């Protein structure tokens, strides 16, 4: 299949002078940061709780938006599930899932039929749940799907965000073709319906499926998970296998795109990929994005992400991320946290170093404290910032994990 190249984005962070505002309440039309998770599973696929229970968990903890991204399905239509199967998925000692559900939402909301082993519960649709949980300006759902595909033994999972119709996996004759075909399906729906829809590539090291070269060559790919909270996705890579971690994959792909392929760098998200809500190890609350937009509406959030006006986090809050075109200076202001010391690494690849793997994604500068300033020398293919706190992650997915935040590339 002949690849279709992306048209240049109308907005580039590198071509803008930005003044970002802190994540506080704002007047109508004034941009602010909104917190959200774009990778979540429920009983509609392989999660182990009801979607409204999951939505309530995120809402109660200060999230502003949530994407329910079940495998190859949207939360639509009539779906009944045996109560016994619901309880079997929990895989943890404690109060039954159905009892928790009834206690939270009541008998008037929970629909049951049948008796004993044949007893079933209806899974509520997203539209029903919206009416129950959404509050304008505070919390909303964005409809999504994890398009779950593969080539031979290599997994290719892509989250499509702000969908209106389900997308069936398109498959392909190579891993890159599978990636491209599914991204083109997302684009086709966006063009047909006239709405902004984005897609991010998930967990490239899951079952060691995707290389930086694969990701770089599929120029239709605009977004990628630099952090995924599932402990089994091999976030740190494996030196013995010669496989880099997710952050290094990001730098390798971006360097290859800019230096050789005429493409644009990937923008990065952090997500939960949550599946288990009653214990278990694939829990919610580990990674998220902060999106700067004027309104808490699906289209506004997606358009801000397309413009690169967001950052990824696992616990560090940024008050401001700005790039001044005139001075070529990146400014990052970090929200202080009691007892925390912040170290920011300015990461990038200098022109001429793209042929040396040891110099790709190099540390160009290190800054201590909550105020970070870096002026581009002009010989960088791109730069970005990784902010690391001295504090441990509240619920780590790998050994030694610290709270972090990642800004988007400037090129």
Coordinates of C-alpha atoms in Angstrom, one line a residue:
X1 CA 0.0 0.0 0.0
X2 CA 1.4 3.4 -0.9
X3 CA 1.8 5.5 2.2
X4 CA -0.1 8.8 2.5
X5 CA 2.0 11.6 4.0
X6 CA 0.7 13.9 6.6
X7 CA 0.2 17.5 5.7
X8 CA 2.2 19.9 7.8
X9 CA 0.4 20.9 11.0
X10 CA -0.9 24.4 11.0
X11 CA 0.6 25.0 14.4
X12 CA 4.1 24.1 15.5
X13 CA 5.4 24.6 19.0
X14 CA 8.7 25.6 17.5
X15 CA 7.1 28.4 15.6
X16 CA 5.2 29.9 18.4
X17 CA 5.8 32.2 21.4
X18 CA 3.7 30.6 24.2
X19 CA 2.7 31.8 27.6
X20 CA 1.2 29.0 29.4
X21 CA -1.1 29.3 32.4
X22 CA -1.1 27.3 35.6
X23 CA -3.7 24.6 36.1
X24 CA -6.2 26.7 38.0
X25 CA -9.8 27.8 37.4
X26 CA -10.1 30.2 34.5
X27 CA -12.7 32.5 32.9
X28 CA -14.5 31.4 29.8
X29 CA -12.2 31.6 26.8
X30 CA -9.0 31.6 29.0
X31 CA -6.8 28.6 28.5
X32 CA -6.0 26.3 31.4
X33 CA -4.7 22.8 32.0
X34 CA -7.0 19.9 32.1
X35 CA -6.0 16.5 33.5
X36 CA -6.9 13.3 31.7
X37 CA -6.2 9.6 31.0
X38 CA -6.5 8.3 27.5
X39 CA -6.0 4.5 28.0
X40 CA -8.6 2.7 30.2
X41 CA -10.2 -0.7 30.1
X42 CA -13.5 -1.8 31.6
X43 CA -15.8 -4.9 31.6
X44 CA -16.6 -4.0 28.0
X45 CA -13.3 -5.8 27.1
X46 CA -10.7 -7.1 29.5
X47 CA -11.1 -4.7 32.5
X48 CA -12.6 -5.9 35.7
X49 CA -15.0 -3.1 36.8
X50 CA -18.0 -1.3 35.4
X51 CA -17.2 1.8 33.3
X52 CA -19.2 4.1 35.6
X53 CA -17.3 2.9 38.6
X54 CA -14.1 3.6 36.8
X55 CA -15.3 7.0 35.6
X56 CA -16.3 7.9 39.2
X57 CA -12.8 6.8 40.5
X58 CA -11.1 9.3 38.1
X59 CA -13.6 12.1 38.6
X60 CA -13.3 11.9 42.4
X61 CA -9.5 12.2 42.1
X62 CA -9.5 15.4 40.2
X63 CA -9.3 14.2 36.6
X64 CA -11.1 16.3 34.0
X65 CA -11.5 13.8 31.2
X66 CA -11.3 10.1 30.7
X67 CA -11.1 8.0 27.5
X68 CA -12.6 4.5 27.9
X69 CA -10.5 2.6 25.3
X70 CA -11.7 -1.0 25.3
X71 CA -10.3 -3.4 22.8
X72 CA -12.0 -3.2 19.3
X73 CA -15.3 -2.0 20.7
X74 CA -17.2 1.1 21.8
X75 CA -19.5 1.1 24.9
X76 CA -22.6 0.9 22.8
X77 CA -25.6 -1.3 22.3
X78 CA -27.2 -3.9 24.7
X79 CA -24.6 -6.0 26.5
X80 CA -25.3 -8.4 29.4
X81 CA -22.7 -10.2 31.4
X82 CA -23.0 -13.1 33.8
X83 CA -22.4 -11.9 37.3
X84 CA -20.2 -15.0 37.9
X85 CA -18.0 -13.9 35.1
X86 CA -17.7 -10.4 36.5
X87 CA -16.7 -11.8 39.9
X88 CA -14.2 -14.2 38.3
X89 CA -12.3 -11.3 36.7
X90 CA -11.7 -9.6 40.0
X91 CA -9.0 -12.1 41.1
X92 CA -8.7 -10.5 44.5
X93 CA -10.1 -11.1 48.0
X94 CA -12.7 -8.6 49.2
X95 CA -16.2 -7.3 48.7
X96 CA -17.8 -8.6 45.5
X97 CA -17.7 -6.4 42.4
X98 CA -21.5 -6.3 42.1
X99 CA -21.9 -5.4 45.8
X100 CA -19.6 -2.4 45.3
X101 CA -21.5 -1.4 42.2
X102 CA -24.9 -1.6 44.0
X103 CA -23.6 0.3 47.0
X104 CA -22.3 3.1 44.8
X105 CA -25.1 3.5 42.3
X106 CA -28.1 1.8 43.9
X107 CA -30.7 -0.7 42.7
X108 CA -32.5 1.8 40.6
X109 CA -29.4 2.1 38.4
X110 CA -28.1 -1.5 38.4
X111 CA -30.0 -3.7 36.0
X112 CA -30.1 -7.4 36.8
X113 CA -31.9 -10.4 35.3
X114 CA -32.0 -14.2 35.9
X115 CA -31.2 -16.1 39.1
X116 CA -28.4 -18.1 40.6
X117 CA -25.6 -19.0 38.1
X118 CA -27.7 -17.6 35.3
X119 CA -27.9 -14.1 36.9
X120 CA -26.7 -11.3 34.6
X121 CA -26.0 -7.6 34.8
X122 CA -26.3 -5.1 32.0
X123 CA -23.3 -3.0 31.1
X124 CA -24.4 0.6 30.8
X125 CA -23.5 2.4 27.6
X126 CA -21.3 5.5 27.4
X127 CA -24.2 7.8 26.6
X128 CA -26.0 6.6 29.8
X129 CA -22.9 7.0 31.9
X130 CA -22.3 10.5 30.5
X131 CA -25.7 11.7 31.8
X132 CA -24.8 10.2 35.2
X133 CA -21.2 11.5 35.7
X134 CA -20.4 14.3 33.4
X135 CA -20.4 17.9 34.7
X136 CA -19.7 20.8 32.3
X137 CA -16.4 22.4 32.9
X138 CA -15.3 19.8 35.4
X139 CA -15.4 16.2 34.1
X140 CA -16.3 14.5 30.8
X141 CA -15.7 11.3 28.8
X142 CA -14.1 11.2 25.4
X143 CA -15.2 8.2 23.3
X144 CA -12.3 6.0 22.3
X145 CA -11.2 2.5 21.3
X146 CA -7.9 0.6 21.5
X147 CA -7.6 -0.7 17.9
X148 CA -6.0 -4.0 18.8
X149 CA -4.1 -5.6 15.9
X150 CA -1.0 -7.7 15.2
X151 CA 1.4 -8.9 12.6
X152 CA 2.6 -12.4 13.2
X153 CA 3.6 -12.4 16.9
X154 CA 4.0 -8.6 17.1
X155 CA 1.3 -6.6 18.8
X156 CA 0.2 -3.3 17.2
X157 CA -2.2 -1.4 19.5
X158 CA -3.4 2.1 18.7
X159 CA -5.8 4.2 20.8
X160 CA -8.2 6.3 18.7
X161 CA -9.6 9.3 20.6
X162 CA -12.8 11.2 19.9
X163 CA -14.3 8.5 17.7
X164 CA -18.0 8.4 16.6
X165 CA -17.9 5.0 15.1
X166 CA -16.0 1.8 15.9
X167 CA -13.0 0.9 13.8
X168 CA -12.2 -2.7 12.9
X169 CA -8.5 -3.6 12.8
X170 CA -7.3 -3.3 9.2
X171 CA -4.4 -5.7 9.4
X172 CA -1.5 -5.7 6.9
X173 CA 1.4 -7.5 5.3
X174 CA 4.0 -6.1 7.7
X175 CA 4.1 -4.5 11.1
X176 CA 4.5 -1.0 9.5
X177 CA 1.6 -1.7 7.2
X178 CA -0.6 -2.7 10.1
X179 CA 0.3 0.5 11.9
X180 CA -0.3 2.6 8.8
X181 CA -3.6 1.0 7.8
X182 CA -5.1 1.5 11.2
X183 CA -4.0 5.1 11.3
X184 CA -5.5 5.7 7.9
X185 CA -8.8 4.2 9.1
X186 CA -8.8 6.8 11.9
X187 CA -8.0 9.6 9.4
X188 CA -10.8 8.4 7.1
X189 CA -13.4 8.7 9.9
X190 CA -12.1 12.1 10.9
X191 CA -12.5 13.3 7.3
X192 CA -15.8 11.7 6.8
X193 CA -17.3 13.1 10.0
X194 CA -15.5 16.4 10.0
X195 CA -14.3 16.1 13.5
X196 CA -10.8 16.0 15.1
X197 CA -9.7 12.5 16.0
X198 CA -6.2 11.5 17.1
X199 CA -4.5 8.2 17.7
X200 CA -1.5 7.3 19.8
X201 CA 0.7 4.2 19.5
X202 CA 0.7 2.1 22.7
X203 CA 3.4 0.4 24.6
X204 CA 6.0 -0.4 21.8
X205 CA 7.9 -2.8 24.0
X206 CA 4.9 -5.0 24.9
X207 CA 6.0 -8.4 23.9
X208 CA 9.0 -6.7 22.3
X209 CA 6.8 -5.8 19.3
X210 CA 7.8 -2.5 17.8
X211 CA 11.1 -0.9 17.1
X212 CA 12.1 2.8 16.9
X213 CA 12.7 2.3 13.2
X214 CA 9.1 0.9 12.7
X215 CA 7.6 3.9 14.5
X216 CA 9.8 6.4 12.7
X217 CA 8.9 5.2 9.3
X218 CA 5.2 5.3 9.7
X219 CA 4.9 9.1 9.4
X220 CA 1.2 9.0 9.9
X221 CA 1.9 8.3 13.5
X222 CA 1.8 11.5 15.5
X223 CA 1.6 10.4 19.1
X224 CA 3.2 7.7 21.2
X225 CA 3.1 6.4 24.9
X226 CA 6.4 7.5 26.5
X227 CA 4.9 6.0 29.7
X228 CA 2.3 3.3 30.2
X229 CA 1.4 2.2 33.8
X230 CA 0.9 -1.5 33.0
X231 CA 3.8 -3.3 34.8
X232 CA 4.1 -5.8 32.0
X233 CA 4.9 -3.6 29.0
X234 CA 8.7 -3.5 29.5
X235 CA 8.9 0.3 29.9
X236 CA 12.7 0.2 30.7
X237 CA 13.6 -2.0 27.8
X238 CA 16.1 -4.8 28.1
X239 CA 19.9 -4.2 27.7
X240 CA 20.5 -8.0 27.3
X241 CA 18.1 -8.0 24.3
X242 CA 19.5 -4.8 23.0
X243 CA 16.1 -3.2 23.3
X244 CA 15.9 0.5 24.5
X245 CA 13.4 1.8 26.9
X246 CA 10.3 3.8 25.9
X247 CA 12.0 7.2 26.3
X248 CA 15.0 6.2 24.3
X249 CA 12.7 4.8 21.6
X250 CA 11.1 8.2 21.4
X251 CA 14.5 9.9 20.8
X252 CA 15.6 7.4 18.3
X253 CA 12.4 7.7 16.3
X254 CA 12.4 11.5 16.4
X255 CA 16.0 11.8 15.3
X256 CA 15.5 9.4 12.4
X257 CA 12.3 11.3 11.3
X258 CA 14.0 14.7 11.4
X259 CA 17.4 13.8 10.0
X260 CA 16.5 11.3 7.3
X261 CA 12.7 10.9 6.7
X262 CA 11.5 14.5 6.4
X263 CA 8.9 13.9 9.1
X264 CA 7.9 15.5 12.3
X265 CA 8.7 14.2 15.8
X266 CA 6.3 12.2 17.8
X267 CA 4.4 13.8 20.7
X268 CA 4.3 11.8 23.9
X269 CA 1.5 10.8 26.3
X270 CA 1.6 9.1 29.7
X271 CA -1.3 6.7 30.4
X272 CA -2.6 4.2 32.9
X273 CA -3.7 1.4 30.6
X274 CA -5.7 0.4 33.7
X275 CA -7.4 -3.0 33.9
X276 CA -7.7 -3.9 37.6
X277 CA -9.7 -1.8 40.1
X278 CA -9.9 -4.3 43.1
X279 CA -6.3 -4.8 43.8
X280 CA -4.2 -6.4 41.1
X281 CA -1.2 -4.8 39.5
X282 CA -2.6 -2.9 36.5
X283 CA -4.1 -0.1 38.5
X284 CA -5.4 3.4 37.7
X285 CA -3.7 6.7 38.6
X286 CA -0.1 6.1 37.4
X287 CA 0.2 8.3 34.4
X288 CA -1.7 11.1 32.7
X289 CA -1.6 14.1 30.4
X290 CA -2.2 17.8 31.2
X291 CA -3.8 19.5 28.2
X292 CA -4.0 23.2 27.9
X293 CA -7.2 24.2 26.3
X294 CA -9.9 27.0 26.5
X295 CA -12.8 24.6 27.0
X296 CA -13.3 21.2 28.5
X297 CA -14.9 19.7 25.3
X298 CA -13.7 16.7 23.3
X299 CA -12.8 18.7 20.2
X300 CA -11.0 21.3 22.1
X301 CA -8.9 18.8 24.0
X302 CA -8.0 16.9 20.8
X303 CA -7.1 20.1 18.9
X304 CA -4.8 21.2 21.8
X305 CA -3.1 17.8 21.7
X306 CA -2.6 18.1 17.9
X307 CA -1.0 21.5 18.5
X308 CA 1.4 20.0 21.0
X309 CA -0.1 22.1 23.9
X310 CA 0.1 19.4 26.6
X311 CA 2.6 17.5 28.7
X312 CA 2.8 14.0 30.1
X313 CA 3.2 13.3 33.8
X314 CA 3.5 10.6 36.4
X315 CA 3.4 13.0 39.3
X316 CA 5.2 16.3 38.5
X317 CA 3.1 19.4 37.8
X318 CA 4.3 22.0 35.4
X319 CA 3.0 25.6 35.9
X320 CA 4.3 26.8 32.5
X321 CA 5.9 25.4 29.4
X322 CA 6.8 28.2 26.9
X323 CA 9.0 28.6 23.9
X324 CA 10.0 32.0 22.6
X325 CA 10.7 32.0 18.9
X326 CA 12.7 35.2 19.0
X327 CA 15.1 34.2 21.7
X328 CA 14.8 30.5 21.0
X329 CA 14.5 29.9 24.7
X330 CA 12.5 27.0 26.3
X331 CA 11.1 27.9 29.7
X332 CA 9.7 25.3 32.1
X333 CA 8.3 26.4 35.5
X334 CA 7.6 23.5 37.9
X335 CA 5.1 23.5 40.7
X336 CA 7.0 23.1 44.0
X337 CA 6.2 20.1 46.2
X338 CA 7.1 19.8 49.9
X339 CA 10.3 17.8 50.3
X340 CA 10.9 17.4 46.6
X341 CA 14.0 18.3 44.6
X342 CA 13.6 18.6 40.8
X343 CA 16.2 17.8 38.2
X344 CA 15.4 18.7 34.6
X345 CA 17.3 17.2 31.7
X346 CA 17.2 19.0 28.3
X347 CA 17.3 16.1 25.9
X348 CA 18.0 16.3 22.2
X349 CA 20.2 15.2 19.3
X350 CA 22.7 17.6 17.7
X351 CA 23.0 17.7 13.9
X352 CA 25.9 15.5 12.9
X353 CA 25.3 13.1 15.8
X354 CA 22.4 11.2 14.2
X355 CA 24.8 8.5 13.1
X356 CA 26.1 7.8 16.6
X357 CA 23.5 5.9 18.7
X358 CA 25.4 7.0 21.9
X359 CA 24.7 10.6 21.0
X360 CA 21.1 10.3 20.0
X361 CA 18.8 11.7 22.8
X362 CA 21.8 13.1 24.6
X363 CA 21.6 15.2 27.7
X364 CA 22.3 18.7 26.5
X365 CA 21.9 20.4 29.8
X366 CA 20.9 19.6 33.4
X367 CA 19.1 22.2 35.6
X368 CA 18.2 21.9 39.3
X369 CA 15.2 23.6 40.8
X370 CA 11.8 24.8 39.7
X371 CA 12.8 27.3 37.1
X372 CA 14.3 25.9 33.9
X373 CA 15.6 28.0 31.0
X374 CA 17.4 26.6 27.9
X375 CA 18.4 28.6 24.8
X376 CA 18.8 26.5 21.7
X377 CA 22.2 26.8 20.1
X378 CA 20.8 26.2 16.6
X379 CA 22.5 22.9 15.9
X380 CA 19.9 20.7 17.6
X381 CA 17.5 18.5 15.5
X382 CA 15.1 18.9 18.4
X383 CA 15.0 19.5 22.2
X384 CA 12.6 18.4 24.9
X385 CA 12.6 18.4 28.7
X386 CA 12.3 15.5 31.2
X387 CA 11.7 16.6 34.7
X388 CA 12.4 14.2 37.5
X389 CA 11.4 14.6 41.2
X390 CA 13.4 13.2 44.0
X391 CA 10.2 11.7 45.3
X392 CA 9.2 8.2 44.6
X393 CA 6.1 7.5 42.5
X394 CA 3.0 7.0 44.6
X395 CA 2.3 3.6 42.9
X396 CA 5.3 2.6 40.8
X397 CA 5.0 0.3 37.9
X398 CA 8.7 -0.5 37.9
X399 CA 11.5 -0.6 40.5
X400 CA 12.9 2.7 41.6
X401 CA 10.3 4.8 39.7
X402 CA 10.3 8.5 40.4
X403 CA 7.7 11.1 39.7
X404 CA 8.3 12.7 36.3
X405 CA 7.0 15.0 33.6
X406 CA 7.9 15.2 29.9
X407 CA 7.4 18.2 27.6
X408 CA 6.8 17.9 23.8
X409 CA 9.7 18.2 21.3
X410 CA 10.6 21.6 19.8
X411 CA 12.3 21.5 16.4

